[in-house]
């Protein structure tokens, strides 16, 4: 047909698009019943300091760790992760600490077993050993896991859009990449609003372009997308029954109260194309009630809560957790 657009893709693109991605069914059974599915778009919403980035790092560790190593069960997925850092909160040192804690926990678990049931395996020959891996072997293993992680940093909406376009070549060459993470999606919201003047369409132009590229990447390469969205709009404490917010901007534009009954504290301020794109919303909050650990000592930690709402089925569940030196620990 005249005027029809001809879409051309390379053999690598076709292979990446049609190849089956590894399943993430056991990434975290406490958070997912059957793991996130390809093309799921999961939004992390909450105030600053509510645990969103820490949860991302927890899931990164679960993704890049293998299912087992040296005879120890690690419950990892051994898949690649693309991490787009726009808030500059990502810390590879923190991630390495979480990975090390996972390995050390597995070693401790083996040591608690009866001696005859312990099963440390030699890395090279597969022989059963009585002693766990050495420290330098653990360091080498963690570095190998980190090779499955690809991190890019962006400092503007335009750079974010260009970067997302450029990721296609990486996804073509690395079909084991199953997860794309953005922390955060709204990092440049206020700059774009200011540059857009009084025209709402202009203000949201970069948002729509970003979502368009993300949609193509997620659908073409069967990715799972996690994106954080800070709660920059809040209801006034003395205005419980109204739609007023803490912002001085017009509430009709960006402080529209989300009408989901299961997430009354959520306020939407991103463009409609993003709202339609999201399949799950995880709402994070920090509790005023501390959590007192019993092991190894009576330490007092902050208590966090995440409410997971599936926007397709209208189901939800709530989980509580605390953040330790070794990462996220769930509160049962």
Tab-separated table of C-alpha atoms in Angstrom:
chain	number	residue	atom	x	y	z
A	1	UNK	CA	0.000	0.000	0.000
A	2	UNK	CA	1.288	3.441	-0.886
A	3	UNK	CA	2.468	5.413	2.109
A	4	UNK	CA	2.685	2.339	4.347
A	5	UNK	CA	5.697	2.293	6.650
A	6	UNK	CA	8.043	-0.651	6.137
A	7	UNK	CA	9.519	-1.937	9.382
A	8	UNK	CA	12.871	-3.684	9.063
A	9	UNK	CA	14.678	-5.624	11.790
A	10	UNK	CA	17.957	-7.480	11.857
A	11	UNK	CA	18.331	-11.181	12.491
A	12	UNK	CA	19.624	-10.385	15.996
A	13	UNK	CA	16.539	-8.290	16.713
A	14	UNK	CA	14.251	-11.048	15.442
A	15	UNK	CA	16.023	-13.640	17.596
A	16	UNK	CA	15.875	-11.405	20.688
A	17	UNK	CA	12.195	-10.751	20.112
A	18	UNK	CA	11.135	-14.341	19.504
A	19	UNK	CA	13.403	-16.129	21.983
A	20	UNK	CA	11.875	-17.307	25.244
A	21	UNK	CA	12.977	-15.306	28.251
A	22	UNK	CA	13.908	-17.139	31.459
A	23	UNK	CA	10.986	-17.308	33.859
A	24	UNK	CA	11.174	-15.351	37.106
A	25	UNK	CA	8.761	-17.542	39.039
A	26	UNK	CA	10.965	-17.900	42.124
A	27	UNK	CA	12.482	-14.412	42.216
A	28	UNK	CA	10.721	-13.739	45.533
A	29	UNK	CA	7.811	-15.949	46.574
A	30	UNK	CA	6.946	-13.616	49.456
A	31	UNK	CA	6.181	-10.782	47.010
A	32	UNK	CA	5.014	-12.718	43.952
A	33	UNK	CA	2.749	-15.737	43.766
A	34	UNK	CA	4.099	-16.785	40.377
A	35	UNK	CA	6.801	-14.208	39.725
A	36	UNK	CA	6.480	-11.139	37.520
A	37	UNK	CA	5.416	-11.977	33.981
A	38	UNK	CA	7.019	-10.695	30.768
A	39	UNK	CA	5.559	-7.289	29.782
A	40	UNK	CA	4.505	-6.522	33.358
A	41	UNK	CA	4.951	-2.843	34.239
A	42	UNK	CA	5.369	-2.375	37.979
A	43	UNK	CA	5.343	1.094	39.539
A	44	UNK	CA	6.952	1.738	42.940
A	45	UNK	CA	5.159	4.696	44.504
A	46	UNK	CA	5.958	6.340	47.826
A	47	UNK	CA	7.604	9.180	49.667
A	48	UNK	CA	11.338	9.717	49.865
A	49	UNK	CA	12.890	7.208	52.264
A	50	UNK	CA	10.069	4.664	52.069
A	51	UNK	CA	12.252	1.831	50.741
A	52	UNK	CA	11.666	1.987	46.955
A	53	UNK	CA	15.321	2.009	45.848
A	54	UNK	CA	16.241	-0.579	48.482
A	55	UNK	CA	13.537	-2.884	47.119
A	56	UNK	CA	14.945	-2.414	43.620
A	57	UNK	CA	18.404	-3.445	44.840
A	58	UNK	CA	16.861	-6.454	46.587
A	59	UNK	CA	15.248	-7.552	43.317
A	60	UNK	CA	18.444	-6.859	41.344
A	61	UNK	CA	20.321	-9.212	43.677
A	62	UNK	CA	17.644	-11.868	43.235
A	63	UNK	CA	17.883	-11.518	39.457
A	64	UNK	CA	21.652	-11.655	38.991
A	65	UNK	CA	22.384	-14.387	41.543
A	66	UNK	CA	22.212	-17.981	40.230
A	67	UNK	CA	19.881	-20.556	41.721
A	68	UNK	CA	22.811	-22.279	43.451
A	69	UNK	CA	26.575	-22.054	43.843
A	70	UNK	CA	29.115	-24.381	45.442
A	71	UNK	CA	26.296	-26.679	46.494
A	72	UNK	CA	24.468	-23.856	48.286
A	73	UNK	CA	20.955	-22.737	47.389
A	74	UNK	CA	20.768	-19.008	46.586
A	75	UNK	CA	17.313	-18.899	44.929
A	76	UNK	CA	18.541	-16.513	42.247
A	77	UNK	CA	17.437	-16.273	38.618
A	78	UNK	CA	20.763	-15.735	36.768
A	79	UNK	CA	19.217	-13.184	34.389
A	80	UNK	CA	20.420	-9.822	33.154
A	81	UNK	CA	19.142	-6.482	34.467
A	82	UNK	CA	19.235	-3.017	32.892
A	83	UNK	CA	19.220	-0.284	35.561
A	84	UNK	CA	18.578	3.312	34.485
A	85	UNK	CA	19.581	5.660	37.299
A	86	UNK	CA	18.117	9.160	37.005
A	87	UNK	CA	18.101	10.041	40.718
A	88	UNK	CA	21.737	8.994	41.217
A	89	UNK	CA	20.724	6.812	44.166
A	90	UNK	CA	22.250	3.599	42.824
A	91	UNK	CA	25.196	2.266	44.845
A	92	UNK	CA	27.173	-0.703	43.574
A	93	UNK	CA	28.828	-0.944	46.999
A	94	UNK	CA	25.431	-1.363	48.624
A	95	UNK	CA	24.452	-3.981	46.043
A	96	UNK	CA	27.700	-5.898	46.566
A	97	UNK	CA	27.011	-5.881	50.307
A	98	UNK	CA	23.566	-7.395	49.702
A	99	UNK	CA	25.037	-10.072	47.434
A	100	UNK	CA	27.698	-10.912	50.007
A	101	UNK	CA	25.049	-11.207	52.709
A	102	UNK	CA	23.064	-13.640	50.534
A	103	UNK	CA	26.129	-15.857	50.076
A	104	UNK	CA	27.121	-15.701	53.757
A	105	UNK	CA	23.563	-16.578	54.784
A	106	UNK	CA	23.704	-19.644	52.533
A	107	UNK	CA	27.053	-20.633	54.091
A	108	UNK	CA	25.589	-20.245	57.602
A	109	UNK	CA	22.624	-22.378	56.620
A	110	UNK	CA	24.944	-25.163	55.476
A	111	UNK	CA	26.884	-24.981	58.733
A	112	UNK	CA	23.674	-25.438	60.734
A	113	UNK	CA	23.037	-28.742	58.961
A	114	UNK	CA	24.381	-31.978	60.435
A	115	UNK	CA	27.982	-32.536	59.308
A	116	UNK	CA	27.033	-35.511	57.129
A	117	UNK	CA	24.422	-33.387	55.295
A	118	UNK	CA	26.719	-30.495	54.443
A	119	UNK	CA	27.524	-30.273	50.772
A	120	UNK	CA	30.032	-27.619	49.724
A	121	UNK	CA	31.258	-28.349	46.217
A	122	UNK	CA	34.621	-27.555	44.684
A	123	UNK	CA	34.223	-24.963	41.932
A	124	UNK	CA	36.560	-26.665	39.477
A	125	UNK	CA	36.195	-30.392	40.081
A	126	UNK	CA	32.730	-30.630	41.640
A	127	UNK	CA	34.096	-32.521	44.634
A	128	UNK	CA	32.240	-32.366	47.945
A	129	UNK	CA	34.169	-30.354	50.554
A	130	UNK	CA	33.896	-29.981	54.308
A	131	UNK	CA	34.723	-26.269	54.269
A	132	UNK	CA	32.886	-23.348	52.606
A	133	UNK	CA	34.282	-21.211	49.756
A	134	UNK	CA	37.132	-18.892	50.659
A	135	UNK	CA	36.742	-15.147	50.833
A	136	UNK	CA	38.549	-14.538	47.532
A	137	UNK	CA	36.314	-17.128	45.841
A	138	UNK	CA	33.236	-15.324	47.138
A	139	UNK	CA	34.583	-11.996	45.846
A	140	UNK	CA	35.200	-13.505	42.408
A	141	UNK	CA	31.703	-14.980	42.410
A	142	UNK	CA	30.088	-11.633	43.296
A	143	UNK	CA	32.010	-9.888	40.506
A	144	UNK	CA	30.767	-12.542	38.086
A	145	UNK	CA	27.182	-11.893	39.198
A	146	UNK	CA	27.610	-8.133	38.741
A	147	UNK	CA	28.495	-8.747	35.081
A	148	UNK	CA	24.803	-9.498	34.540
A	149	UNK	CA	23.949	-5.937	35.582
A	150	UNK	CA	24.125	-2.963	33.206
A	151	UNK	CA	23.802	0.517	34.713
A	152	UNK	CA	23.289	3.795	32.835
A	153	UNK	CA	22.850	7.255	34.345
A	154	UNK	CA	20.796	10.104	32.870
A	155	UNK	CA	20.595	13.752	33.941
A	156	UNK	CA	17.777	15.065	31.723
A	157	UNK	CA	14.610	13.917	29.981
A	158	UNK	CA	16.243	14.239	26.574
A	159	UNK	CA	19.203	12.133	27.664
A	160	UNK	CA	16.816	9.538	29.110
A	161	UNK	CA	14.900	9.273	25.823
A	162	UNK	CA	18.085	8.986	23.752
A	163	UNK	CA	19.501	6.415	26.181
A	164	UNK	CA	16.362	4.269	26.012
A	165	UNK	CA	16.562	4.311	22.205
A	166	UNK	CA	20.202	3.190	22.375
A	167	UNK	CA	19.390	0.214	24.605
A	168	UNK	CA	18.005	-1.769	21.680
A	169	UNK	CA	21.478	-2.753	20.491
A	170	UNK	CA	22.335	-4.043	23.967
A	171	UNK	CA	19.076	-5.989	24.208
A	172	UNK	CA	19.751	-7.500	20.783
A	173	UNK	CA	23.156	-8.770	21.886
A	174	UNK	CA	22.114	-9.816	25.415
A	175	UNK	CA	18.921	-11.903	25.164
A	176	UNK	CA	19.315	-12.971	28.811
A	177	UNK	CA	18.319	-9.451	29.937
A	178	UNK	CA	14.812	-9.873	31.324
A	179	UNK	CA	14.358	-6.864	33.595
A	180	UNK	CA	14.478	-3.111	33.019
A	181	UNK	CA	14.505	-0.778	36.044
A	182	UNK	CA	14.218	3.019	36.191
A	183	UNK	CA	14.889	4.969	39.373
A	184	UNK	CA	13.058	7.282	39.042
A	185	UNK	CA	10.681	7.897	36.159
A	186	UNK	CA	9.702	11.367	37.386
A	187	UNK	CA	13.187	12.695	38.189
A	188	UNK	CA	12.819	15.518	35.628
A	189	UNK	CA	9.110	16.206	36.173
A	190	UNK	CA	9.471	19.728	37.562
A	191	UNK	CA	12.055	20.754	34.956
A	192	UNK	CA	9.763	19.585	32.139
A	193	UNK	CA	6.799	21.388	33.676
A	194	UNK	CA	8.787	24.591	33.924
A	195	UNK	CA	10.093	24.324	30.358
A	196	UNK	CA	6.606	23.546	29.048
A	197	UNK	CA	5.125	26.872	30.098
A	198	UNK	CA	1.331	26.969	30.492
A	199	UNK	CA	0.644	24.303	27.870
A	200	UNK	CA	-0.099	20.917	29.460
A	201	UNK	CA	0.600	19.064	26.212
A	202	UNK	CA	4.058	20.631	26.007
A	203	UNK	CA	4.731	19.953	29.682
A	204	UNK	CA	4.015	16.251	29.216
A	205	UNK	CA	5.733	15.847	25.831
A	206	UNK	CA	8.892	14.255	27.232
A	207	UNK	CA	6.842	11.954	29.456
A	208	UNK	CA	4.892	10.652	26.463
A	209	UNK	CA	8.058	10.153	24.419
A	210	UNK	CA	9.635	8.235	27.299
A	211	UNK	CA	6.594	5.980	27.687
A	212	UNK	CA	6.468	5.370	23.926
A	213	UNK	CA	10.077	4.111	23.906
A	214	UNK	CA	9.550	2.064	27.080
A	215	UNK	CA	6.445	0.481	25.608
A	216	UNK	CA	8.330	-0.587	22.491
A	217	UNK	CA	11.212	-2.040	24.516
A	218	UNK	CA	8.929	-3.927	26.919
A	219	UNK	CA	6.689	-5.345	24.201
A	220	UNK	CA	9.422	-6.138	21.673
A	221	UNK	CA	11.865	-7.773	24.078
A	222	UNK	CA	9.359	-9.245	26.576
A	223	UNK	CA	10.845	-7.360	29.508
A	224	UNK	CA	9.591	-6.805	33.029
A	225	UNK	CA	9.698	-3.087	33.836
A	226	UNK	CA	10.098	-1.700	37.370
A	227	UNK	CA	9.946	2.095	37.742
A	228	UNK	CA	9.918	4.235	40.866
A	229	UNK	CA	7.676	7.287	41.129
A	230	UNK	CA	8.139	9.507	44.218
A	231	UNK	CA	5.042	10.816	45.987
A	232	UNK	CA	5.675	14.493	45.274
A	233	UNK	CA	1.987	15.398	45.751
A	234	UNK	CA	0.274	14.865	49.100
A	235	UNK	CA	-3.050	15.696	50.693
A	236	UNK	CA	-2.983	18.339	53.424
A	237	UNK	CA	-3.421	16.833	56.877
A	238	UNK	CA	-6.176	19.361	57.700
A	239	UNK	CA	-7.963	18.818	54.391
A	240	UNK	CA	-8.890	15.168	54.676
A	241	UNK	CA	-12.191	15.477	52.868
A	242	UNK	CA	-11.094	17.619	49.953
A	243	UNK	CA	-8.831	17.294	46.922
A	244	UNK	CA	-6.439	19.991	48.102
A	245	UNK	CA	-2.749	19.162	48.065
A	246	UNK	CA	0.488	20.482	49.447
A	247	UNK	CA	1.373	21.972	46.071
A	248	UNK	CA	0.520	25.500	44.997
A	249	UNK	CA	-0.166	24.320	41.422
A	250	UNK	CA	-3.625	23.704	40.031
A	251	UNK	CA	-4.896	20.398	41.452
A	252	UNK	CA	-6.956	19.745	38.326
A	253	UNK	CA	-3.812	19.134	36.294
A	254	UNK	CA	-1.496	16.967	38.341
A	255	UNK	CA	-2.958	16.369	41.797
A	256	UNK	CA	-5.885	14.256	40.720
A	257	UNK	CA	-6.666	11.774	43.453
A	258	UNK	CA	-6.398	8.231	42.231
A	259	UNK	CA	-9.831	6.666	42.514
A	260	UNK	CA	-8.678	3.166	43.351
A	261	UNK	CA	-10.278	2.148	46.607
A	262	UNK	CA	-7.310	-0.021	47.527
A	263	UNK	CA	-4.781	2.802	47.290
A	264	UNK	CA	-6.406	6.039	48.544
A	265	UNK	CA	-3.077	7.693	49.313
A	266	UNK	CA	-1.924	7.626	45.667
A	267	UNK	CA	-2.007	10.802	43.574
A	268	UNK	CA	-1.358	10.613	39.858
A	269	UNK	CA	0.676	13.325	38.174
A	270	UNK	CA	2.230	11.608	35.161
A	271	UNK	CA	0.713	11.510	31.674
A	272	UNK	CA	-2.222	9.273	30.758
A	273	UNK	CA	-0.092	7.038	28.538
A	274	UNK	CA	1.906	6.010	31.628
A	275	UNK	CA	-1.258	5.462	33.660
A	276	UNK	CA	-2.549	3.056	31.006
A	277	UNK	CA	0.828	1.325	30.756
A	278	UNK	CA	1.119	0.334	34.441
A	279	UNK	CA	-0.100	-3.147	35.398
A	280	UNK	CA	0.877	-3.168	39.104
A	281	UNK	CA	1.343	-0.398	41.633
A	282	UNK	CA	3.373	-1.002	44.779
A	283	UNK	CA	2.735	1.692	47.361
A	284	UNK	CA	5.522	2.075	49.917
A	285	UNK	CA	5.261	3.724	53.321
A	286	UNK	CA	7.312	3.994	56.478
A	287	UNK	CA	5.654	3.011	59.732
A	288	UNK	CA	5.943	5.036	62.918
A	289	UNK	CA	6.076	1.765	64.851
A	290	UNK	CA	9.688	0.469	64.979
A	291	UNK	CA	10.687	-3.161	64.616
A	292	UNK	CA	12.798	-4.751	67.354
A	293	UNK	CA	14.985	-7.636	66.190
A	294	UNK	CA	15.743	-10.615	68.392
A	295	UNK	CA	18.845	-11.842	66.564
A	296	UNK	CA	21.665	-11.174	66.970
A	297	UNK	CA	20.684	-8.467	69.442
A	298	UNK	CA	17.690	-6.306	70.280
A	299	UNK	CA	18.314	-3.758	67.551
A	300	UNK	CA	15.629	-1.200	66.745
A	301	UNK	CA	14.963	-0.830	63.018
A	302	UNK	CA	12.531	1.173	60.922
A	303	UNK	CA	9.448	-0.729	59.812
A	304	UNK	CA	8.249	-0.379	56.195
A	305	UNK	CA	5.088	-1.470	54.429
A	306	UNK	CA	4.355	-2.140	50.774
A	307	UNK	CA	0.864	-2.624	49.386
A	308	UNK	CA	0.925	-4.488	46.075
A	309	UNK	CA	-2.080	-3.737	43.871
A	310	UNK	CA	-2.672	-5.613	40.626
A	311	UNK	CA	-4.478	-3.079	38.457
A	312	UNK	CA	-5.705	-5.759	36.047
A	313	UNK	CA	-7.391	-8.013	38.612
A	314	UNK	CA	-8.019	-5.417	41.364
A	315	UNK	CA	-6.380	-7.714	43.920
A	316	UNK	CA	-3.886	-6.581	46.522
A	317	UNK	CA	-1.662	-7.842	49.288
A	318	UNK	CA	0.406	-6.112	51.966
A	319	UNK	CA	3.885	-6.971	53.164
A	320	UNK	CA	6.055	-5.500	55.917
A	321	UNK	CA	9.821	-5.370	55.948
A	322	UNK	CA	12.834	-3.743	57.559
A	323	UNK	CA	16.148	-2.715	56.036
A	324	UNK	CA	19.322	-4.189	57.525
A	325	UNK	CA	22.991	-4.013	56.589
A	326	UNK	CA	22.427	-7.126	54.481
A	327	UNK	CA	19.363	-5.833	52.667
A	328	UNK	CA	15.633	-6.318	53.069
A	329	UNK	CA	14.325	-8.632	55.788
A	330	UNK	CA	10.617	-9.465	55.854
A	331	UNK	CA	8.491	-9.130	58.983
A	332	UNK	CA	6.125	-12.061	59.265
